[in-house]
XYZ file of C-alpha atoms in Angstrom:
670
model
C -62.689 56.322 75.044
C -61.614 56.584 71.530
C -58.876 54.070 72.173
C -61.553 51.698 73.732
C -63.636 52.055 70.844
C -60.702 51.327 68.432
C -60.064 47.961 70.393
C -63.727 46.935 70.123
C -63.812 47.390 66.485
C -60.634 45.110 66.086
C -62.267 42.482 68.045
C -65.354 42.632 65.654
C -63.223 41.887 62.778
C -62.913 38.477 61.341
C -59.806 36.769 62.210
C -57.341 36.200 59.483
C -57.102 32.975 58.108
C -53.789 31.257 58.259
C -54.473 29.091 55.378
C -57.129 29.913 52.966
C -57.097 26.490 51.422
C -58.666 25.128 54.684
C -62.027 26.653 53.489
C -62.264 24.140 50.887
C -64.517 21.133 51.606
C -63.233 17.573 50.998
C -65.763 17.247 48.368
C -64.481 20.342 46.327
C -61.026 18.923 47.127
C -62.008 15.470 45.587
C -63.421 17.192 42.595
C -60.204 18.884 41.918
C -58.119 15.624 42.319
C -60.688 14.103 39.942
C -59.934 16.642 37.334
C -56.138 15.691 37.406
C -57.000 12.314 36.171
C -53.567 10.255 36.086
C -51.192 13.340 36.253
C -48.907 12.179 38.918
C -46.909 15.469 38.976
C -50.183 17.506 39.446
C -51.460 15.130 42.144
C -47.866 15.199 44.073
C -48.170 19.189 43.844
C -51.561 19.233 45.163
C -50.535 17.190 48.305
C -47.616 19.494 48.923
C -49.635 22.772 49.213
C -50.518 22.373 52.757
C -51.195 19.387 55.370
C -54.781 19.409 54.741
C -54.278 18.726 51.111
C -51.702 16.092 51.949
C -54.174 14.174 53.896
C -56.993 14.837 51.510
C -54.875 13.340 48.552
C -54.155 10.346 50.614
C -58.015 9.585 51.305
C -58.828 10.209 47.696
C -56.325 7.900 45.875
C -57.794 4.372 45.541
C -55.395 2.747 43.261
C -51.718 2.252 44.060
C -48.672 1.111 42.003
C -45.427 1.092 43.922
C -42.211 1.479 41.866
C -40.293 -1.592 43.737
C -41.088 -4.171 46.521
C -39.303 -2.158 49.155
C -41.836 0.705 49.010
C -44.982 -1.507 49.305
C -45.744 -1.258 52.892
C -44.803 2.314 53.194
C -47.085 3.067 50.343
C -49.980 1.122 51.902
C -49.509 3.291 55.300
C -49.809 6.402 53.391
C -52.677 5.606 51.359
C -55.137 3.906 53.754
C -58.211 4.282 51.553
C -56.635 2.715 48.576
C -58.364 -0.467 47.472
C -56.660 -1.369 44.291
C -52.912 -2.554 44.384
C -50.976 -2.925 41.195
C -47.612 -4.699 42.081
C -46.602 -5.253 38.356
C -43.372 -3.327 38.921
C -42.437 -5.329 42.070
C -40.787 -8.622 41.099
C -39.777 -9.531 44.617
C -43.132 -9.959 46.569
C -43.028 -12.907 48.453
C -45.154 -14.865 50.762
C -44.104 -12.699 53.757
C -44.967 -9.571 51.905
C -48.371 -10.844 50.828
C -49.167 -11.731 54.286
C -48.238 -8.186 55.491
C -50.456 -6.679 52.808
C -53.513 -8.720 53.810
C -53.240 -7.947 57.224
C -52.772 -4.126 56.742
C -55.346 -3.897 54.157
C -58.202 -5.979 54.655
C -60.573 -3.720 52.409
C -58.361 -4.744 49.177
C -60.663 -5.479 46.211
C -57.964 -5.817 43.369
C -54.449 -7.025 43.337
C -51.988 -7.380 40.456
C -49.203 -9.969 40.814
C -48.440 -10.343 37.415
C -44.615 -9.679 37.460
C -44.011 -11.103 41.090
C -42.219 -14.396 41.319
C -41.533 -15.320 44.648
C -44.766 -15.931 46.260
C -46.449 -19.388 46.542
C -49.830 -20.814 47.406
C -49.176 -19.914 51.093
C -49.033 -16.049 50.539
C -52.219 -16.370 48.269
C -54.034 -18.326 51.158
C -53.036 -15.680 53.687
C -54.338 -12.987 51.194
C -57.712 -14.492 50.362
C -58.411 -15.215 54.004
C -58.024 -11.582 55.182
C -59.368 -9.687 52.068
C -62.858 -11.062 51.837
C -63.712 -8.363 49.556
C -61.310 -9.314 46.812
C -63.068 -9.113 43.160
C -59.991 -9.217 41.122
C -56.604 -11.052 40.954
C -53.866 -10.854 38.172
C -51.642 -13.906 38.270
C -50.440 -13.722 34.795
C -46.828 -14.759 34.041
C -46.492 -16.957 37.131
C -45.390 -20.074 35.549
C -44.502 -21.815 38.543
C -47.859 -21.692 40.197
C -49.636 -25.138 40.584
C -53.092 -26.477 41.309
C -52.402 -25.866 45.066
C -52.284 -22.122 44.370
C -55.783 -22.250 42.567
C -57.109 -24.243 45.548
C -56.129 -21.089 47.644
C -57.789 -18.889 44.937
C -61.067 -20.967 45.287
C -61.658 -19.444 48.648
C -62.209 -15.929 47.242
C -65.824 -16.290 47.164
C -66.296 -12.763 45.858
C -63.930 -12.916 42.790
C -65.008 -11.650 39.700
C -61.987 -11.203 37.639
C -59.180 -13.747 37.370
C -56.114 -13.515 35.063
C -53.995 -16.718 34.644
C -52.128 -15.869 31.484
C -49.175 -18.165 30.832
C -49.524 -20.273 34.062
C -48.490 -23.343 32.263
C -48.376 -25.774 35.331
C -51.854 -25.101 36.272
C -53.934 -28.210 35.292
C -57.868 -28.927 34.901
C -57.867 -29.900 38.636
C -56.812 -26.440 39.849
C -59.337 -24.715 37.341
C -62.015 -26.978 38.779
C -61.317 -25.680 42.214
C -61.797 -22.302 41.006
C -65.137 -23.246 39.110
C -66.436 -24.604 42.619
C -65.465 -21.872 44.744
C -65.603 -18.838 42.658
C -69.151 -18.750 41.313
C -69.231 -14.851 41.037
C -66.541 -15.050 38.202
C -67.360 -12.614 35.225
C -63.979 -12.689 33.424
C -61.245 -15.454 33.206
C -58.268 -15.391 31.230
C -56.467 -18.708 30.584
C -54.249 -17.548 27.804
C -51.364 -19.878 27.051
C -52.403 -22.285 30.046
C -51.117 -25.503 28.132
C -52.040 -27.799 31.035
C -55.721 -27.172 30.838
C -58.000 -29.094 28.602
C -61.662 -29.136 27.535
C -62.572 -30.665 31.197
C -61.326 -27.533 33.028
C -62.783 -25.079 30.578
C -66.182 -26.768 30.686
C -66.158 -26.794 34.551
C -65.758 -23.080 34.568
C -68.823 -22.666 32.111
C -70.902 -25.054 33.985
C -70.297 -23.646 37.545
C -69.694 -19.960 36.947
C -72.969 -18.825 35.366
C -72.126 -15.021 35.585
C -69.279 -15.091 33.210
C -69.177 -12.398 30.601
C -65.839 -12.839 29.263
C -63.382 -15.795 28.384
C -59.986 -15.525 26.882
C -59.056 -19.134 25.829
C -56.132 -18.172 23.489
C -53.733 -20.842 22.578
C -55.271 -23.284 25.119
C -55.399 -27.053 23.589
C -59.109 -27.231 23.647
C -61.671 -28.783 21.045
C -65.235 -27.986 20.299
C -66.014 -30.373 23.445
C -65.917 -27.408 25.800
C -68.124 -25.077 23.499
C -71.620 -26.120 24.350
C -71.552 -25.319 28.145
C -69.900 -22.047 27.142
C -72.420 -21.068 24.567
C -75.025 -21.729 27.093
C -73.717 -18.964 29.422
C -76.699 -16.643 29.529
C -74.387 -13.343 29.858
C -71.418 -14.397 27.861
C -70.356 -11.157 25.713
C -66.818 -11.679 24.875
C -65.060 -15.073 23.727
C -61.559 -15.282 22.509
C -60.300 -18.551 20.893
C -57.269 -17.330 19.202
C -54.719 -19.939 18.165
C -56.696 -22.874 19.148
C -55.918 -25.410 16.611
C -58.073 -28.150 18.049
C -61.266 -26.411 17.038
C -62.271 -27.288 13.364
C -65.114 -27.421 11.049
C -66.156 -30.938 12.030
C -66.352 -30.197 15.464
C -68.269 -26.864 15.324
C -70.673 -28.578 13.034
C -71.749 -30.725 15.786
C -72.918 -27.487 18.029
C -76.613 -27.485 18.442
C -76.859 -23.763 19.040
C -74.679 -20.708 19.593
C -74.716 -17.700 22.159
C -77.423 -15.488 21.774
C -75.530 -12.916 23.945
C -72.064 -12.919 22.260
C -70.919 -9.412 21.195
C -67.379 -9.969 20.607
C -65.515 -12.995 18.920
C -61.930 -13.383 18.284
C -60.902 -16.428 16.137
C -57.467 -15.218 14.966
C -55.144 -17.790 14.038
C -57.455 -20.635 13.784
C -56.272 -22.333 10.888
C -58.603 -25.199 10.984
C -61.944 -23.192 10.652
C -63.301 -22.260 7.584
C -66.876 -20.522 6.996
C -68.708 -23.665 7.587
C -67.441 -23.747 11.046
C -67.837 -20.095 11.685
C -71.284 -20.278 10.516
C -72.330 -23.050 13.024
C -70.576 -20.756 15.716
C -72.244 -17.625 15.027
C -75.612 -18.773 13.822
C -78.502 -17.005 15.924
C -75.847 -14.662 17.642
C -78.119 -11.716 17.015
C -76.072 -9.299 19.300
C -72.651 -9.954 17.590
C -71.046 -6.661 17.038
C -67.201 -7.233 16.714
C -65.597 -10.247 14.782
C -61.866 -10.809 14.457
C -60.811 -13.364 12.082
C -57.062 -12.229 11.478
C -54.568 -14.541 10.027
C -57.372 -17.509 9.669
C -60.266 -17.583 7.335
C -60.219 -16.657 3.810
C -62.574 -13.924 2.832
C -64.833 -15.530 0.437
C -68.161 -14.886 -0.955
C -69.343 -18.126 1.342
C -68.027 -16.467 4.510
C -69.648 -13.154 3.814
C -72.798 -14.956 3.066
C -72.920 -16.484 6.544
C -72.565 -13.181 8.217
C -75.062 -11.590 5.948
C -77.787 -11.270 8.470
C -75.618 -10.192 11.314
C -77.287 -6.727 11.437
C -75.567 -5.692 14.630
C -71.999 -6.302 13.278
C -70.072 -2.978 13.817
C -66.239 -4.235 13.280
C -64.636 -7.048 11.576
C -60.782 -7.570 11.417
C -59.361 -9.704 8.673
C -55.771 -8.725 8.844
C -53.442 -11.066 7.096
C -56.476 -13.153 5.736
C -56.610 -14.140 1.599
C -59.598 -12.077 0.312
C -61.395 -12.431 -3.073
C -63.060 -9.756 -4.922
C -66.300 -11.599 -4.646
C -65.871 -11.789 -0.863
C -65.056 -8.292 -0.205
C -68.080 -7.080 -2.734
C -70.249 -9.460 -0.627
C -69.542 -7.496 2.554
C -70.969 -4.469 0.920
C -74.304 -6.342 0.722
C -74.529 -6.985 4.424
C -77.287 -6.048 6.363
C -74.925 -4.401 9.109
C -73.401 -0.872 8.860
C -69.801 -1.301 9.710
C -68.020 1.246 11.632
C -64.580 -0.324 12.002
C -63.041 -2.474 9.130
C -59.362 -3.760 8.949
C -58.026 -5.246 5.738
C -54.172 -5.038 6.767
C -51.882 -6.968 4.888
C -54.799 -8.749 2.922
C -53.546 -9.940 -0.490
C -56.271 -9.826 -3.149
C -57.632 -6.180 -2.196
C -58.171 -4.310 -5.193
C -59.892 -0.836 -6.209
C -62.952 -2.491 -7.466
C -63.841 -4.469 -4.559
C -62.799 -1.742 -2.123
C -64.749 1.043 -4.060
C -67.760 -1.074 -3.794
C -67.378 -1.892 -0.211
C -67.056 1.668 0.972
C -70.278 2.924 -1.072
C -72.278 0.398 1.065
C -70.603 1.331 4.353
C -70.654 4.852 4.573
C -70.752 4.883 8.637
C -67.148 3.653 8.726
C -65.268 5.561 11.320
C -61.871 3.331 11.132
C -60.306 1.785 8.183
C -57.008 -0.048 8.153
C -55.707 -0.823 4.625
C -52.097 -1.235 5.660
C -49.763 -3.013 2.763
C -52.835 -3.260 0.397
C -50.522 -2.711 -2.501
C -52.777 -3.085 -5.247
C -54.969 -0.146 -4.602
C -54.428 3.200 -6.366
C -55.825 6.751 -6.321
C -59.241 5.441 -7.434
C -59.840 3.615 -3.975
C -58.806 6.830 -1.998
C -61.179 8.824 -4.094
C -64.096 6.209 -3.371
C -63.170 5.748 0.367
C -63.078 9.691 0.837
C -66.147 10.494 -0.999
C -68.194 7.708 0.760
C -66.733 7.761 4.232
C -66.562 11.266 5.159
C -66.997 10.651 9.006
C -63.680 8.674 9.268
C -61.631 9.238 12.415
C -58.788 6.712 11.476
C -57.080 5.650 8.220
C -53.971 3.475 8.412
C -52.480 3.033 4.871
C -48.815 2.356 5.319
C -47.124 1.132 2.292
C -49.744 1.508 -0.153
C -47.147 2.078 -2.737
C -49.290 2.542 -5.725
C -51.435 5.441 -4.446
C -50.466 8.701 -6.174
C -49.532 11.958 -4.158
C -52.720 13.604 -5.498
C -54.629 10.941 -3.570
C -53.627 12.641 -0.203
C -55.261 15.911 -1.107
C -58.538 14.214 -0.913
C -58.130 13.086 2.393
C -57.775 16.540 3.771
C -60.354 17.903 1.572
C -62.949 15.271 2.541
C -62.400 13.796 5.798
C -62.126 16.481 8.338
C -63.029 14.372 11.504
C -59.739 12.381 11.255
C -57.963 11.875 14.606
C -55.464 9.306 13.246
C -53.501 9.083 9.956
C -50.772 6.478 9.100
C -49.427 7.112 5.621
C -46.066 5.600 6.435
C -43.861 4.686 3.326
C -46.150 6.450 0.906
C -45.733 9.169 -1.961
C -47.338 12.083 0.012
C -45.757 15.431 -0.562
C -46.038 19.029 0.730
C -49.390 19.521 -1.079
C -50.997 16.601 0.635
C -49.738 17.680 4.026
C -51.226 21.162 3.318
C -54.689 19.574 2.496
C -54.201 17.286 5.685
C -53.606 20.059 7.918
C -57.454 20.822 7.652
C -57.938 17.969 9.975
C -57.716 20.068 12.754
C -58.822 17.118 15.350
C -55.787 14.992 14.285
C -54.059 13.500 17.455
C -51.905 11.042 15.628
C -49.885 11.556 12.324
C -47.368 8.898 11.134
C -45.106 10.282 8.125
C -42.334 7.770 8.519
C -40.073 6.984 5.220
C -42.057 9.716 3.398
C -39.323 11.168 1.041
C -41.314 13.656 -0.607
C -42.132 15.915 2.154
C -40.123 18.923 3.579
C -40.343 21.528 6.130
C -42.876 23.477 4.225
C -45.605 20.734 4.405
C -44.939 19.995 8.244
C -45.206 23.689 8.920
C -48.826 23.615 7.693
C -49.482 20.630 9.959
C -47.998 22.749 12.765
C -50.167 25.918 12.244
C -53.381 23.969 12.107
C -53.169 20.747 14.015
C -52.715 22.101 17.659
C -54.074 18.905 19.336
C -51.237 16.622 17.709
C -50.129 14.427 20.290
C -48.003 11.755 18.304
C -45.690 12.562 15.229
C -43.629 9.760 13.343
C -41.072 11.204 10.934
C -38.790 7.905 10.942
C -36.314 8.374 7.949
C -38.388 11.328 6.516
C -35.057 12.805 5.201
C -36.515 16.172 3.790
C -37.118 17.197 7.376
C -34.808 19.767 9.270
C -34.621 21.869 12.325
C -37.095 24.335 10.734
C -39.966 21.882 10.461
C -39.430 20.448 13.883
C -39.275 23.984 15.333
C -42.513 24.755 13.653
C -44.034 21.680 15.059
C -42.707 22.539 18.742
C -44.275 25.868 18.516
C -47.666 24.908 17.192
C -48.373 21.733 18.718
C -47.858 22.034 22.572
C -49.740 18.977 23.445
C -47.183 16.713 21.598
C -46.495 13.499 23.551
C -44.665 11.123 21.201
C -42.186 12.239 18.284
C -39.991 9.872 16.112
C -37.170 11.698 14.156
C -34.930 8.620 13.922
C -32.380 8.557 11.119
C -32.787 12.250 9.920
C -29.382 13.236 9.423
C -30.386 17.312 9.087
C -31.895 17.207 12.729
C -29.387 19.030 15.359
C -29.605 20.326 18.865
C -31.731 23.091 17.718
C -34.717 20.639 17.077
C -34.237 19.196 20.727
C -34.050 22.765 22.245
C -37.358 23.623 20.406
C -39.045 20.435 21.604
C -38.432 21.153 25.009
C -41.193 23.765 24.960
C -43.375 20.443 24.594
C -43.742 19.721 28.313
C -46.136 16.927 27.910
C -43.520 15.073 25.866
C -43.330 11.264 27.076
C -41.659 9.451 24.139
C -38.731 10.671 21.982
C -36.659 8.699 19.522
C -33.893 10.157 17.770
C -31.651 7.130 16.896
C -29.377 7.674 14.274
C -29.267 11.453 14.448
C -25.497 11.910 14.383
C -25.718 15.862 14.687
C -27.388 15.682 18.012
C -25.330 16.121 21.174
C -25.663 16.205 25.023
C -26.341 19.761 24.872
C -29.688 19.106 23.111
C -30.445 16.253 25.044
C -30.015 18.058 28.346
C -32.361 20.720 27.078
C -34.975 18.438 26.440
C -34.854 16.462 29.655
C -34.764 19.568 32.018
C -38.002 20.955 30.703
C -39.798 17.509 29.638
C -40.091 16.094 33.182
C -42.903 13.412 31.852
C -40.352 11.636 29.435
C -40.813 7.801 29.601
C -39.382 6.425 26.657
C -35.898 7.634 25.152
C -34.030 6.194 22.096
C -30.749 7.694 21.468
C -29.180 4.692 19.488
C -26.138 5.690 17.350
C -26.290 9.359 18.636
C -22.416 9.214 18.835
C -22.224 12.789 20.224
C -24.262 12.105 23.251
C -21.814 11.118 26.313
C -21.890 11.204 30.034
C -22.614 14.760 30.099
C -26.026 14.096 28.602
C -26.595 11.205 31.017
C -26.234 13.281 34.250
C -29.366 15.728 33.344
C -31.246 12.710 32.326
C -30.693 10.955 35.731
C -31.329 14.356 37.487
C -34.610 15.282 35.688
C -36.212 12.425 34.135
C -37.647 10.569 36.991
C -40.418 9.013 35.101
C -38.113 7.341 32.523
C -38.995 3.719 32.115
C -37.245 2.705 28.876
C -33.798 3.967 27.344
C -31.577 2.605 24.357
C -27.997 3.881 24.548
C -26.415 1.588 21.918
C -23.561 2.944 20.078
C -23.421 6.100 22.232
C -20.503 7.690 23.958
C -21.519 6.703 27.233
C -19.047 5.203 29.735
C -19.345 3.587 33.177
C -20.032 6.965 34.829
C -22.980 7.947 32.432
C -24.717 4.397 33.044
C -24.166 4.362 36.588
C -25.754 7.645 37.194
C -28.924 6.413 35.733
C -29.282 4.265 38.782
C -31.041 7.274 40.551
C -34.029 6.671 38.361
C -36.271 4.418 40.170
C -38.817 3.912 37.582
C -36.315 2.734 34.977
C -37.187 -0.809 33.771
C -35.619 -1.585 30.294
C -32.149 -0.802 29.090
C -30.414 -1.617 25.683
C -26.874 -1.011 25.962
C -25.079 -2.646 22.904
C -21.525 -1.515 21.741
C -20.755 1.299 24.266
C -17.147 1.544 23.754
C -16.640 3.227 27.001
C -18.198 0.602 29.196
C -16.227 -1.704 31.322
C -17.318 -5.114 32.807
C -16.843 -3.635 36.188
C -18.783 -0.462 35.287
C -21.643 -2.607 33.630
C -21.885 -4.844 36.917
C -21.922 -1.616 39.064
C -24.669 -0.235 37.089
C -26.739 -3.508 36.999
C -26.640 -3.782 40.695
C -27.642 -0.051 41.382
C -30.590 0.023 38.851
C -32.891 -1.775 41.076
C -35.985 -1.336 39.147
C -34.763 -3.099 36.043
C -36.820 -5.993 34.603
C -35.176 -6.240 31.126
C -31.665 -5.504 29.938
C -30.264 -6.149 26.208
C -26.248 -6.638 26.451
C -23.620 -7.851 23.908
C -22.642 -11.424 24.605
C -18.911 -10.206 24.708
C -19.662 -9.255 28.323
C -21.190 -12.419 29.403
C -17.959 -14.551 30.102
C -16.597 -11.317 31.819
C -19.146 -10.951 34.670
C -19.554 -13.305 37.409
C -22.242 -15.918 37.557
C -23.470 -14.753 41.051
C -24.388 -11.441 39.348
C -26.675 -13.251 36.932
C -28.118 -15.395 39.499
C -28.885 -12.107 41.800
C -30.451 -10.254 38.652
C -32.659 -13.234 37.964
C -33.956 -13.439 41.640
C -34.671 -9.707 41.658
C -36.753 -10.396 38.471
C -34.603 -8.939 35.928
C -33.987 -10.679 32.421
C -30.834 -10.561 30.586
C -31.084 -10.607 26.919
C -27.889 -11.423 25.230
C -27.201 -10.245 21.656
C -24.283 -11.256 19.328
C -24.692 -8.213 16.789
C -21.704 -7.208 14.893
C -20.699 -3.391 15.344
C -22.627 -1.544 12.489
C -21.066 1.364 10.963
C -23.123 3.508 8.394
C -20.728 4.386 5.702
C -23.201 6.060 3.569
C -25.829 7.942 5.550
C -28.159 7.936 2.521
C -27.375 4.585 1.382
C -30.707 3.093 2.751
C -32.677 6.149 0.718
C -30.644 5.091 -2.360
C -31.310 1.186 -2.056
C -35.020 2.145 -1.500
C -35.022 4.145 -4.819
C -33.445 1.322 -6.584
C -36.065 -1.214 -5.307
C -38.979 1.160 -6.547
């Protein structure tokens, strides 16, 4: 009886769950995947937990980016619910591939073909016919496409975004087909479409009334196409960069401007002055962002024509000539600027800059790169008036004294980005700047007065730091880098190039920064394969690696790179001690796209040819011209057909006799 009761109790107990993850609903699982953002490793780990997670991850993913043309169909089969296909890494997509894509994924909404070279209008016709829901197509860089291809695109009746940058053979006729067929267009990019004129652009404006943004950079247009553009009721973003056919006389004929326009880019428009700009922006009451880089001189007249643009938040005057009266006039604007760029503007002085910032105290971003006339006085005014700054870029402000950098840390506590490359900042300045605990990007290249002590202050207080540039900052040693590695675990990019005191110890320390994506150690002669191996074994997300002139790195370093750096996209091996064996090992990295391999003494023509053939994902390779006559023409043709461009360089072998010679030359120059 007791035995029977025991059996009954066991039957009443809940059955053991073979997989507790099965209790999670799909909604909860999707929420987990959403929190992983773009972390490919984390998503892959999620899918390997169990079968249910494997299928859930496949249903969750909406965007696909295959590493090569051979993987496209397999990827589509695995991810049946994806609606966005990015083929920018697939150079060999032909008509047959597009037909297969179209037949297998009729729900496709977006496709990027910006690096594919083999398809024609036939493939596009099949794609458009089978994927009626397409809203976005990117055909940039497809220079061989003609108007026939545009006739095929015109059948995409639901198309909203179309990119045709550098499609140089497309004419007004092709653009006219698109204008008639794709009336739902909201964005079109015609950058460098040199065969398109006012007629084609005007047709787009007249037929596609939903246009929100147009990029007409370097298109040979004049003011004749502007009236229908400015009549677009929903136009918000207009790019007219590098359009020499647009001038003051033509703009003066405009009867009205766009009332809905929010962003206007007229960079490199050399024939437009404040007169033409006034005609174009008059009545643009919603204008928020204005880009005039390398074009109009910033004078009092220009400032006057923008005086009433009360909604203006951002203006970029990079490379423009400026006058004191013009800069001061900006200070009298009704608008309260949030973003101001005066990079490389000759004529910026303490007087005008101090006046300007006192009137625009809500500035969040300020770029005064290469403003070589400003001094401590400007920094004093900037930091005293604009305490909410999140970004300051002030590379090569050579007259700013070291004391000024202390003010930045004392007064601008919300900084997330600071570029003080090639300045007089010292350890006291770094100690003060370390108070900016929100700092994400810090550029200290060519700062010869800083040492490990200053860098340690940053390491102790700026734990969120993601990018650090110490290029040629010769006072930094392993101790400083070790402090950064311990204090800044979120570090993603670091440049310690040409610092001769850096050794393997620094790289071993940095291996603790597991989120590292970019490492530049060129010219660090004391670094060897031991240090490189340590960092690639732990930092599995590494995408960019520059080891140029690291002569102690050889094949022993390349083997672990090939084994562990599966995300590597770009590598510079010039002047290293890598041979055929090491180069060929890199062929196992499927994501590798760009290589620079100049002056590798251990590289032979046969080894180079084998590596080029084996690295199937390459899109760009820089080689020394001495190899060109030693390689077969058939190899060049094969690489071109595969979508890889070979850049030949005739650089003489460079030997650094005096590692500190650059620093001495800089001292003499100053």
